[in-house]
mmCIF file of C-alpha atoms and ligand atoms in Angstrom:
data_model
loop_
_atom_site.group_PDB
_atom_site.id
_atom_site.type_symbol
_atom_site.label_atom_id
_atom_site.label_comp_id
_atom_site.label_asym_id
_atom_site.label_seq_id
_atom_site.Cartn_x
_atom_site.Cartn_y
_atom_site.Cartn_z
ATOM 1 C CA UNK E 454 0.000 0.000 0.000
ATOM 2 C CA UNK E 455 1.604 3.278 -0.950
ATOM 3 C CA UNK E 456 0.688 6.531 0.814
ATOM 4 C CA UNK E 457 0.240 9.352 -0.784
ATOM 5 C CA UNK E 458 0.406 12.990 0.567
ATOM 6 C CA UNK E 459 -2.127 15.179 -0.241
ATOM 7 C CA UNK E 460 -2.651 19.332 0.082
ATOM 8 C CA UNK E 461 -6.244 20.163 0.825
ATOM 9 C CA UNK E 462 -7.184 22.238 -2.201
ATOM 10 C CA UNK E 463 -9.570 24.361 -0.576
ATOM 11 C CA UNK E 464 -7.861 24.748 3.188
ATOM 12 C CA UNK E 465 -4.815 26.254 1.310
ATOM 13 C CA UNK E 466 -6.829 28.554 -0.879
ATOM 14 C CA UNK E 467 -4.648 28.774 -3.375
ATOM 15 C CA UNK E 468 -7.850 28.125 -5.843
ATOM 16 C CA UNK E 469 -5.373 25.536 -7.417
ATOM 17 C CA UNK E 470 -8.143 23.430 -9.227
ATOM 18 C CA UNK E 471 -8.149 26.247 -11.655
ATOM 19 C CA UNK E 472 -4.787 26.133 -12.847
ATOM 20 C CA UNK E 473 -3.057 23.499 -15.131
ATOM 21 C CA UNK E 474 -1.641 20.274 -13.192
ATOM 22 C CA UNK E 475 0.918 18.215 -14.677
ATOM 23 C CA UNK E 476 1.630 14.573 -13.267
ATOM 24 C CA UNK E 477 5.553 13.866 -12.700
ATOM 25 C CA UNK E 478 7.261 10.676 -12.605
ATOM 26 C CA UNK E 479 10.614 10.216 -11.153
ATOM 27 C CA UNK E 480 12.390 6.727 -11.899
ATOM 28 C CA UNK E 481 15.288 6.191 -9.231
ATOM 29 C CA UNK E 482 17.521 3.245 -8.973
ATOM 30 C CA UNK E 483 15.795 2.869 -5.447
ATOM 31 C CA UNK E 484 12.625 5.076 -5.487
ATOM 32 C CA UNK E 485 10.292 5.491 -7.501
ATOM 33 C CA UNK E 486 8.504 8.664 -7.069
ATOM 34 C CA UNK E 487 5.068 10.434 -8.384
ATOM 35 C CA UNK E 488 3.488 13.545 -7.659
ATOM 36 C CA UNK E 489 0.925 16.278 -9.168
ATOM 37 C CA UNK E 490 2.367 19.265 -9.660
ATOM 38 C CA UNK E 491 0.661 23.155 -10.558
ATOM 39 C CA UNK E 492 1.875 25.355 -12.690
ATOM 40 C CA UNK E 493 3.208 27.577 -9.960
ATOM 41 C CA UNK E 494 5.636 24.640 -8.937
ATOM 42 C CA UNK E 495 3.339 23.836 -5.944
ATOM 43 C CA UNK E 496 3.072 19.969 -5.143
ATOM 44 C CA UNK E 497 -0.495 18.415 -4.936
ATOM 45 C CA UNK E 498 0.180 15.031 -3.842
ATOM 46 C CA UNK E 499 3.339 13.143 -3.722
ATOM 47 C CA UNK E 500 3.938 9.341 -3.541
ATOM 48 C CA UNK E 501 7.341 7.442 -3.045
ATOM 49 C CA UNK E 502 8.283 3.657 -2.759
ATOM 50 C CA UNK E 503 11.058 1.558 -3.475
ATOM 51 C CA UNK E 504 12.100 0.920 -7.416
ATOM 52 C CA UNK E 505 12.856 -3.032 -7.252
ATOM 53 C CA UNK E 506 14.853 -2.777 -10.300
ATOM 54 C CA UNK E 507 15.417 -6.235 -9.635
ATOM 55 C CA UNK E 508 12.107 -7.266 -10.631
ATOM 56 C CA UNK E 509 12.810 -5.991 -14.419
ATOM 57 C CA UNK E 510 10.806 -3.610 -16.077
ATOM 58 C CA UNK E 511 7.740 -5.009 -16.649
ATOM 59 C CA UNK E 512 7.025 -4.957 -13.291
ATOM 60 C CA UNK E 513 8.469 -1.908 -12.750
ATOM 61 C CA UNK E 514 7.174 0.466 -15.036
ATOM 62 C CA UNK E 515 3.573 -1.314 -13.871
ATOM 63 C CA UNK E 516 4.097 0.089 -10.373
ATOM 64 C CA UNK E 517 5.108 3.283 -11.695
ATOM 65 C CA UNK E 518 1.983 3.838 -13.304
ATOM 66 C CA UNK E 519 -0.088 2.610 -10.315
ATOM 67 C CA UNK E 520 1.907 5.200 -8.271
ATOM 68 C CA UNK E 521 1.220 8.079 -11.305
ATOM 69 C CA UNK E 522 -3.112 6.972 -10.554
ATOM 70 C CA UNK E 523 -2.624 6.990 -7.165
ATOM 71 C CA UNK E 524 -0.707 10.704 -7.597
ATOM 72 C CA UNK E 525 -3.538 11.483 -9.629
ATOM 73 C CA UNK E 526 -6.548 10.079 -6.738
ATOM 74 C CA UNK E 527 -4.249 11.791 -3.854
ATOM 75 C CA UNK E 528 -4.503 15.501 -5.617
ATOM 76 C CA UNK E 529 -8.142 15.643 -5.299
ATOM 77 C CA UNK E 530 -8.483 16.715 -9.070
ATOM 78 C CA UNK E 531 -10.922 15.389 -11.993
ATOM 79 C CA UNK E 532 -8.696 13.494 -14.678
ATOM 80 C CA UNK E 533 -9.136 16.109 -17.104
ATOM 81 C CA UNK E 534 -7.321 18.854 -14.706
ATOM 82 C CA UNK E 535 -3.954 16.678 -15.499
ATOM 83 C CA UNK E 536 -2.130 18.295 -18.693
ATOM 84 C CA UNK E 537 0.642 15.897 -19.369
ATOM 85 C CA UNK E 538 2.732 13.921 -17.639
ATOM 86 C CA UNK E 539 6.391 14.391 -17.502
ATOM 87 C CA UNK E 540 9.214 11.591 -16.488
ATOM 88 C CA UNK E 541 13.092 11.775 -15.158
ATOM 89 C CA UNK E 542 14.822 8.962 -15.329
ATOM 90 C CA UNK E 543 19.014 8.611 -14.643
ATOM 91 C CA UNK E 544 20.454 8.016 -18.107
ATOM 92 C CA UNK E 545 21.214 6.886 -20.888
ATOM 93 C CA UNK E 546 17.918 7.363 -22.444
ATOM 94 C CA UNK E 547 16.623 8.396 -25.755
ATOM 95 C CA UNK E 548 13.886 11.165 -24.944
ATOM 96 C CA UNK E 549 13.061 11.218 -28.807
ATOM 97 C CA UNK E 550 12.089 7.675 -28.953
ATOM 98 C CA UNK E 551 10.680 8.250 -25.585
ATOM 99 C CA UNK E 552 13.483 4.967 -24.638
ATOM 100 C CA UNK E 553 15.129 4.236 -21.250
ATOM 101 C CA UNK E 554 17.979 2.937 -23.360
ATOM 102 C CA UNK E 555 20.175 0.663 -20.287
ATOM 103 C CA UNK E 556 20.772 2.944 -17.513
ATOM 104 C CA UNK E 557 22.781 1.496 -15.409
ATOM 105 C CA UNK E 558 21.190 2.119 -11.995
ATOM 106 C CA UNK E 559 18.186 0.130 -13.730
ATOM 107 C CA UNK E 560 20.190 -3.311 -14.803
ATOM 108 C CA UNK E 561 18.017 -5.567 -17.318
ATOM 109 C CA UNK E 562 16.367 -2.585 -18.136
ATOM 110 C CA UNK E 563 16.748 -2.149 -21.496
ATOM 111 C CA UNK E 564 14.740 -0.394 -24.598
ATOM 112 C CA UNK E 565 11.913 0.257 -22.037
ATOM 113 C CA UNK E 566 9.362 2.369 -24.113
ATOM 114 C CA UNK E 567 8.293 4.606 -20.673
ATOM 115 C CA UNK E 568 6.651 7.308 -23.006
ATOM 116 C CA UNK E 569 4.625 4.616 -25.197
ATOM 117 C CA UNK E 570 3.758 3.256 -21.568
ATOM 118 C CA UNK E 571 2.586 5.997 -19.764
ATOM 119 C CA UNK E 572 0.923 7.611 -22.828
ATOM 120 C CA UNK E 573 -1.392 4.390 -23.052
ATOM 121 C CA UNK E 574 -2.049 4.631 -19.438
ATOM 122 C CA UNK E 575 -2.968 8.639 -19.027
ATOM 123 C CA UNK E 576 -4.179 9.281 -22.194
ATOM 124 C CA UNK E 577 -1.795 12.325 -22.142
ATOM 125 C CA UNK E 578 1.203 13.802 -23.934
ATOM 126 C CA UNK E 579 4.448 12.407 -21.941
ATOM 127 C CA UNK E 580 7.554 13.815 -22.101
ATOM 128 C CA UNK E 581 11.269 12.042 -20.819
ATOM 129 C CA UNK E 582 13.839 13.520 -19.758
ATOM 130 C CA UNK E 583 17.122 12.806 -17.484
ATOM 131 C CA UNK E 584 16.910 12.895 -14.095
ATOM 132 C CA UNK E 585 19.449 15.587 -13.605
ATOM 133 C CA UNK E 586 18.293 17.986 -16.354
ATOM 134 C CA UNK E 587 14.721 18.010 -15.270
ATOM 135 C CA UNK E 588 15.953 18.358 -11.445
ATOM 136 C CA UNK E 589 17.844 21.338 -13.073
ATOM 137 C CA UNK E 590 14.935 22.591 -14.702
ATOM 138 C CA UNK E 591 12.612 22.271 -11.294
ATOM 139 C CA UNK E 592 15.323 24.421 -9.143
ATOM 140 C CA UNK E 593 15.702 26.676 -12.431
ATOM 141 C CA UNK E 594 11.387 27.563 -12.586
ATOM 142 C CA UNK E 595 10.662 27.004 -9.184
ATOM 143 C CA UNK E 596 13.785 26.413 -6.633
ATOM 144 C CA UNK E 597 16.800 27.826 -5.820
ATOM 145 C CA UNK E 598 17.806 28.864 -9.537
ATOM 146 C CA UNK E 599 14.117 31.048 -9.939
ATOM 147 C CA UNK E 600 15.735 34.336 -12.181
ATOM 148 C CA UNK E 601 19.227 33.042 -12.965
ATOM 149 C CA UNK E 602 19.973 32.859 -16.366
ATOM 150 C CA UNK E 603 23.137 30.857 -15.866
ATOM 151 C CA UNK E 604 22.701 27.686 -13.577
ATOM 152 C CA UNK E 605 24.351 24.668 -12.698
ATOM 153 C CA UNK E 606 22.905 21.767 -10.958
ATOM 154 C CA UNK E 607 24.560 18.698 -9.390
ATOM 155 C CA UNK E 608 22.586 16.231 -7.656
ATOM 156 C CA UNK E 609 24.849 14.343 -4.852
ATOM 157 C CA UNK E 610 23.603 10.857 -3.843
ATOM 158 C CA UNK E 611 23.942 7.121 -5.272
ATOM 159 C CA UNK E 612 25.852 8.585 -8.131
ATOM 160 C CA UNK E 613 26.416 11.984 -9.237
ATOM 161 C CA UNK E 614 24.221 13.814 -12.002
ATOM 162 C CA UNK E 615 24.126 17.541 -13.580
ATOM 163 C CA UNK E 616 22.046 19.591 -15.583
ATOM 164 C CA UNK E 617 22.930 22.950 -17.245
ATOM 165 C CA UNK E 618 21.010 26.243 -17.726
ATOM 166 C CA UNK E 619 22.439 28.670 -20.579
ATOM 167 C CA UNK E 620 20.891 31.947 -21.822
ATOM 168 C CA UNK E 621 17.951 30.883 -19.493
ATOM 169 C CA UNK E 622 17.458 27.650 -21.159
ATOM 170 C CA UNK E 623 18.196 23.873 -20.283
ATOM 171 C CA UNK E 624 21.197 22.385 -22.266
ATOM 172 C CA UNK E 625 21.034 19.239 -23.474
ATOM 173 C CA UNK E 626 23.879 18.089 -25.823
ATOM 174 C CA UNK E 627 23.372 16.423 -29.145
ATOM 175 C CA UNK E 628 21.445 13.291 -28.183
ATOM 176 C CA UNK E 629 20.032 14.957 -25.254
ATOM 177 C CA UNK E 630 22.559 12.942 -22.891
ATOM 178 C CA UNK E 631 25.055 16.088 -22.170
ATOM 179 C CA UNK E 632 25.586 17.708 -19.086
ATOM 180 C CA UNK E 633 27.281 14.332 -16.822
ATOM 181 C CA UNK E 634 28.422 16.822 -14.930
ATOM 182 C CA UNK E 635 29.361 14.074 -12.317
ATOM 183 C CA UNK E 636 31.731 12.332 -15.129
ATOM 184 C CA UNK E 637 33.947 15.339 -15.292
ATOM 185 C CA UNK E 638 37.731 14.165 -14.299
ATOM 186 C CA UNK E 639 39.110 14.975 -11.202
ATOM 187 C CA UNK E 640 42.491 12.529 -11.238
ATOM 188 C CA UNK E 641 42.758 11.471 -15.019
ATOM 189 C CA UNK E 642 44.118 7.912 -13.051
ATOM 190 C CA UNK E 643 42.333 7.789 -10.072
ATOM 191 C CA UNK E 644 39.557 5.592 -8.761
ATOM 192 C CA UNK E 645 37.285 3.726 -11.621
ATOM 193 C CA UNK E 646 34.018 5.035 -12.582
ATOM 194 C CA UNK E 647 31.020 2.513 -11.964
ATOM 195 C CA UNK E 648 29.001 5.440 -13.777
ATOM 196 C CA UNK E 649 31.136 5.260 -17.181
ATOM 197 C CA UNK E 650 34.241 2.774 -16.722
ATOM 198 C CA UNK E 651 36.643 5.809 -16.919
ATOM 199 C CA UNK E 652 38.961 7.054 -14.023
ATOM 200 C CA UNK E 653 39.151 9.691 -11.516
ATOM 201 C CA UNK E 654 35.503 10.940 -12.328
ATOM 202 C CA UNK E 655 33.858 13.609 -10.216
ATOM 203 C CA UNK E 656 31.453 10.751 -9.011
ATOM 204 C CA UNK E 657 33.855 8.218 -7.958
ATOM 205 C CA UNK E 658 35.088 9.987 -4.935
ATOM 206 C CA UNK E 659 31.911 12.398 -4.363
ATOM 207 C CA UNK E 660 28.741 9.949 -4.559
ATOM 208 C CA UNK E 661 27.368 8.929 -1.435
ATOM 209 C CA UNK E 662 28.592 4.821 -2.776
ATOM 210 C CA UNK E 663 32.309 6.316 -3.107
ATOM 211 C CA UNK E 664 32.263 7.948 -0.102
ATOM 212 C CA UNK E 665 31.297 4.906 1.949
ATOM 213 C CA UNK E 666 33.660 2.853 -0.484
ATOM 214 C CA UNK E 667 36.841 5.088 0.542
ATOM 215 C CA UNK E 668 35.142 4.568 4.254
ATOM 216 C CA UNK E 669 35.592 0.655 3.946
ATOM 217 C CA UNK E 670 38.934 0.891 2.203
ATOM 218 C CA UNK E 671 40.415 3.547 5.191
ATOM 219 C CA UNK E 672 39.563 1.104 8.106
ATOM 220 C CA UNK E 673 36.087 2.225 9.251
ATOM 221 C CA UNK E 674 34.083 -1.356 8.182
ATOM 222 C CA UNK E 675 30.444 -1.634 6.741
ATOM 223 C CA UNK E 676 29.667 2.240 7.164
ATOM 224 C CA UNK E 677 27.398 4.814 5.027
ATOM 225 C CA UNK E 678 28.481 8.541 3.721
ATOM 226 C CA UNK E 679 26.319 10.054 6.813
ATOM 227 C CA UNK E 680 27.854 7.564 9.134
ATOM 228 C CA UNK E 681 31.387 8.882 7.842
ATOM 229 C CA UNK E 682 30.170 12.852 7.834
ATOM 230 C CA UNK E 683 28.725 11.862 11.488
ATOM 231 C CA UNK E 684 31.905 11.037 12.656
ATOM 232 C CA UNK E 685 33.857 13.525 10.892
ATOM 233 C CA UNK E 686 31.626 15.860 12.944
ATOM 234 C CA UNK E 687 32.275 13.965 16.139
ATOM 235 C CA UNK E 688 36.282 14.584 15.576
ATOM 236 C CA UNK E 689 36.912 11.465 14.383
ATOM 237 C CA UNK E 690 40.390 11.113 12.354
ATOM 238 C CA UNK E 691 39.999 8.520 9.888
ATOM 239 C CA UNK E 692 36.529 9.978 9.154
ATOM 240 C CA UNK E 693 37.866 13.482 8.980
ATOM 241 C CA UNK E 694 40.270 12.481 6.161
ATOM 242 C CA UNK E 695 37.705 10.737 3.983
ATOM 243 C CA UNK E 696 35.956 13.729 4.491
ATOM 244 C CA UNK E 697 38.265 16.272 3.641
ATOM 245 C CA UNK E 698 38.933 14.279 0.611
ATOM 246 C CA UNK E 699 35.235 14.481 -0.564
ATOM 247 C CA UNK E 700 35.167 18.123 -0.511
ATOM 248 C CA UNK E 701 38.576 18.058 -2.043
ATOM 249 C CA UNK E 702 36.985 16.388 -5.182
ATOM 250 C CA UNK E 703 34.079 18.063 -5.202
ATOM 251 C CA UNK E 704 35.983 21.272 -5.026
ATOM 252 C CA UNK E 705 38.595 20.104 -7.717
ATOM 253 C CA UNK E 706 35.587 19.234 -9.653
ATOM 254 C CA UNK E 707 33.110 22.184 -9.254
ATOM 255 C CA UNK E 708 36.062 24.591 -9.895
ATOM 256 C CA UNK E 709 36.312 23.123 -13.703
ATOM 257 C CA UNK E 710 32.751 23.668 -13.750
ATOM 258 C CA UNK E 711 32.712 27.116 -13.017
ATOM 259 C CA UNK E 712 35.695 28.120 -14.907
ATOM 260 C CA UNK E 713 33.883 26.424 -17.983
ATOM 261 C CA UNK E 714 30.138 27.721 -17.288
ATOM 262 C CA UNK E 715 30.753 31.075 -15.414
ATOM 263 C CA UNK E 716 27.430 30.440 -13.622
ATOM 264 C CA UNK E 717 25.602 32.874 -11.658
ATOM 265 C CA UNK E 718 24.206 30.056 -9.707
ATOM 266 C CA UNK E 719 25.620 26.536 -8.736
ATOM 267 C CA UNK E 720 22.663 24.467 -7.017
ATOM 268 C CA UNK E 721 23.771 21.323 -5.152
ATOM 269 C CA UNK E 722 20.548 18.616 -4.115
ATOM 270 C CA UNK E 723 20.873 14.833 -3.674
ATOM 271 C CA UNK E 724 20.842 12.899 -0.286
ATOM 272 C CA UNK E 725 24.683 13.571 0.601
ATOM 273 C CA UNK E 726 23.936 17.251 0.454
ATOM 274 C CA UNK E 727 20.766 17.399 2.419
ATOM 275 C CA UNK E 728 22.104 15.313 4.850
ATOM 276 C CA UNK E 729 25.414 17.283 5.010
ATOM 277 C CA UNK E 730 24.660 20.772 4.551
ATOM 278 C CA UNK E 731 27.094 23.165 4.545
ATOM 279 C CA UNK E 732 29.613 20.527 6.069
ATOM 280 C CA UNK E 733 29.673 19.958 2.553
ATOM 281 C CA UNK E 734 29.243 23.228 1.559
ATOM 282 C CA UNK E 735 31.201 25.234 3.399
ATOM 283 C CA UNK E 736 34.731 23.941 2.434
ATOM 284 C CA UNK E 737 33.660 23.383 -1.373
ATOM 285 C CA UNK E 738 32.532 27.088 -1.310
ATOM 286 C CA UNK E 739 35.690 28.255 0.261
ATOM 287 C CA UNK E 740 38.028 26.458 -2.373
ATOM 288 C CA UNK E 741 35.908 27.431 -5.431
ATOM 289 C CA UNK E 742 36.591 30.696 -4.759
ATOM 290 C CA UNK E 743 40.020 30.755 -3.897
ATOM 291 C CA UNK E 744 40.817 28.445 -6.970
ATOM 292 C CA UNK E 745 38.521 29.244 -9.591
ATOM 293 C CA UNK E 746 39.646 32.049 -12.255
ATOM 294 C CA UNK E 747 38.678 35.194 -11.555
ATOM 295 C CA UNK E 748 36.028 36.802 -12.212
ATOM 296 C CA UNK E 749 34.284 33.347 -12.462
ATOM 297 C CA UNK E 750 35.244 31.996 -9.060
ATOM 298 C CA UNK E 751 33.505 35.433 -7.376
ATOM 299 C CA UNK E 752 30.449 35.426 -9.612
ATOM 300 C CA UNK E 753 29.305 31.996 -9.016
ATOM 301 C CA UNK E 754 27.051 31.452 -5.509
ATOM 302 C CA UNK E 755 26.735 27.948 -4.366
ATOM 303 C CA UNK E 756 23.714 26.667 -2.169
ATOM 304 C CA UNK E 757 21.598 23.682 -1.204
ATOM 305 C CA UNK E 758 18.689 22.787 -3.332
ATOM 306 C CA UNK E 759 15.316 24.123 -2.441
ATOM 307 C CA UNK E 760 13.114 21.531 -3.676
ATOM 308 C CA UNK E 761 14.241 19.202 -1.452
ATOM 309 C CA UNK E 762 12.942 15.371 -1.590
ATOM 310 C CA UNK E 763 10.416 16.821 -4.214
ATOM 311 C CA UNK E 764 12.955 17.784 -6.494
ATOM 312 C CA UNK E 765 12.530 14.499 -8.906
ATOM 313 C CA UNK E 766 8.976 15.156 -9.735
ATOM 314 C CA UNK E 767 9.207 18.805 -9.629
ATOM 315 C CA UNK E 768 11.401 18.792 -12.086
ATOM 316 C CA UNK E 769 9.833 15.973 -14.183
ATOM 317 C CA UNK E 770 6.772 18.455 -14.073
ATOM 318 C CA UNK E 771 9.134 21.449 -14.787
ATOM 319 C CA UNK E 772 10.013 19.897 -18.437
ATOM 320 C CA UNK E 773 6.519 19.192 -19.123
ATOM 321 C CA UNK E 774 5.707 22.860 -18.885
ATOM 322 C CA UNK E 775 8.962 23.828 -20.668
ATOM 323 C CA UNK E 776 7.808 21.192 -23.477
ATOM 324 C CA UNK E 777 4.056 22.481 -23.497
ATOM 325 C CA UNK E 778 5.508 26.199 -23.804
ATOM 326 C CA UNK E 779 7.798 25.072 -26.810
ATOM 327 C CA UNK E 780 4.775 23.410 -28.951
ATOM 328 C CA UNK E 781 2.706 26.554 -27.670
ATOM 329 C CA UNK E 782 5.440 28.488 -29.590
ATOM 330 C CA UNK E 783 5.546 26.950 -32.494
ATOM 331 C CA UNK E 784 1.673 26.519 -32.636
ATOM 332 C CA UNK E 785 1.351 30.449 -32.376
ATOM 333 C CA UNK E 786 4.295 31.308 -33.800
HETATM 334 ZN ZN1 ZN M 986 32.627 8.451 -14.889
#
């Protein structure tokens, strides 16, 4: 049984049931999430549970959809209020074909036509995205990034995901599969990559898996990243270095970032931040600026997502807006 969250439509008086609604589906490797989401970024309903990629897809993508209805039931709205339905999913995918191609926090899922899916269950337009991009695009309309025109976004937790906001507008790359932010290299022959099979990426010392992987390797046994930040905290030496390493990276890393991007804005969500905070922050911050080229290093801000937990399906509904703006322009244009 899945519970769902619910805002009472008419305690809040926001008058929501007149605007648009969009449905948004977030595939993790170990949630699944689905929510209803207004056009002022406001959540209606929201519903989490456990992915069981290990089930394979059929099953999967099954529960997905039974989360989406019970999304839909949970927001108090008739069927018709919903506009669209947009999905994130880690990557690689092909949002064209509307494909989860074989992401790799999925295994066995391969080919998995999500937008043919999901289109047959709503009766709406679907749109698929990555999981990073559309997080971007949530803290970019609605979060932390709201009036930047030049925004980065890193989300911190199994692995390590970006998205990229130019001019005011998402990048995506060629095949809509640019912006791996986390696969930038921080030690051309350092650790290996689960993410891409390289070396020294950004996400092998920074995700929440390295960072309880370096944990293991330094002496501290079966421990997780807020186990080692805990301790860090608490004084602990062995905990302190692994920690001081992490920021190292993710300094190292985020400094290529902004030298490259010059961003207004760097946004940092995912479970290792929001369960670290500025013990994460504060160091990263510090080394950015001193080591970033100038004016670059002083220009960029760097903060904690705003979104929060709701991030995924924020931002899944935050690229069904941008895609329902985009055939809106080209219908009127
Ligand atoms: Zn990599």
């Amino acid at each position: 049984m899945t519970a769902v969250e619910s805002r009472d439509a008419v305690a809040d008086g926001s008058g929501s049931s007149a605007r648009s609604h969009v449905l948004g589906l977030d595939i993790g490797g170990t949630k699944l999430a689905a929510g209803v989401v207004d056009e002022t970024g406001q959540v209606r309903s929201f519903a989490v549970e456990s992915t069981r990629a290990e089930e394979g897809p059929e099953r999967g993508v099954e529960r997905l959809l039974e989360l989406g209805r019970s999304a839909v039931r949970g927001a108090g709205l008739a069927p018709e209020q919903i506009q669209a339905v947009g999905i994130g999913s880690g990557g690689p995918l092909d949002a064209a074909r509307g494909l989860l191609t074989a992401p790799p926090h999925l295994p066995g899922w391969r080919d998995v036509p999500i937008v043919a899916r999901a289109e047959a269950a709503f009766g709406l337009p679907v749109v698929l995205d990555n999981d990073a991009t559309a997080a971007a695009a949530g803290e970019h309309r609605y979060g932390a990034g709201a009036g930047t025109s030049h925004m980065v976004y890193l989300t911190i937790s199994t692995g390590v995901g970006g998205g990229i906001v130019i001019d005011g507008r998402l990048y995506r790359g060629a095949t809509g599969n640019g912006g791996e932010l986390g696969h930038v290299t921080v030690d051309c022959a350092g650790r290996p990559c689960r993410g891409c099979g390289r070396q020294g990426c950004l996400e092998a010392y920074v995700s929440g898996t390295s960072i309880a992987e370096r944990a293991r390797e330094a002496g501290m046994g079966d421990v997780t990243a807020s186990d080692v930040a805990a301790a860090a905290r608490s004084g602990d030496t062995v905990a302190r270095e692994v920690w001081d390493a992490t920021t190292d990276a993710l300094a190292c890393g985020l400094t290529s970032i902004v030298n490259l991007f010059e961003p207004q804005l760097v946004v940092l969500g995912g479970g290792v931040v929001s369960g670290t905070g500025e013990q994460l922050l504060g160091p990263v911050r510090e080394r950015v600026r001193a080591e970033a080229m100038m004016p670059a290093g002083a220009a960029a801000q760097i903060v904690e997502s705003a979104l929060g937990r709701h991030v995924g399906v924020v931002g899944a509904a935050a690229i069904a807006y941008e895609r329902a703006a985009s055939v809106d322009v080209v219908a009127h244009g």
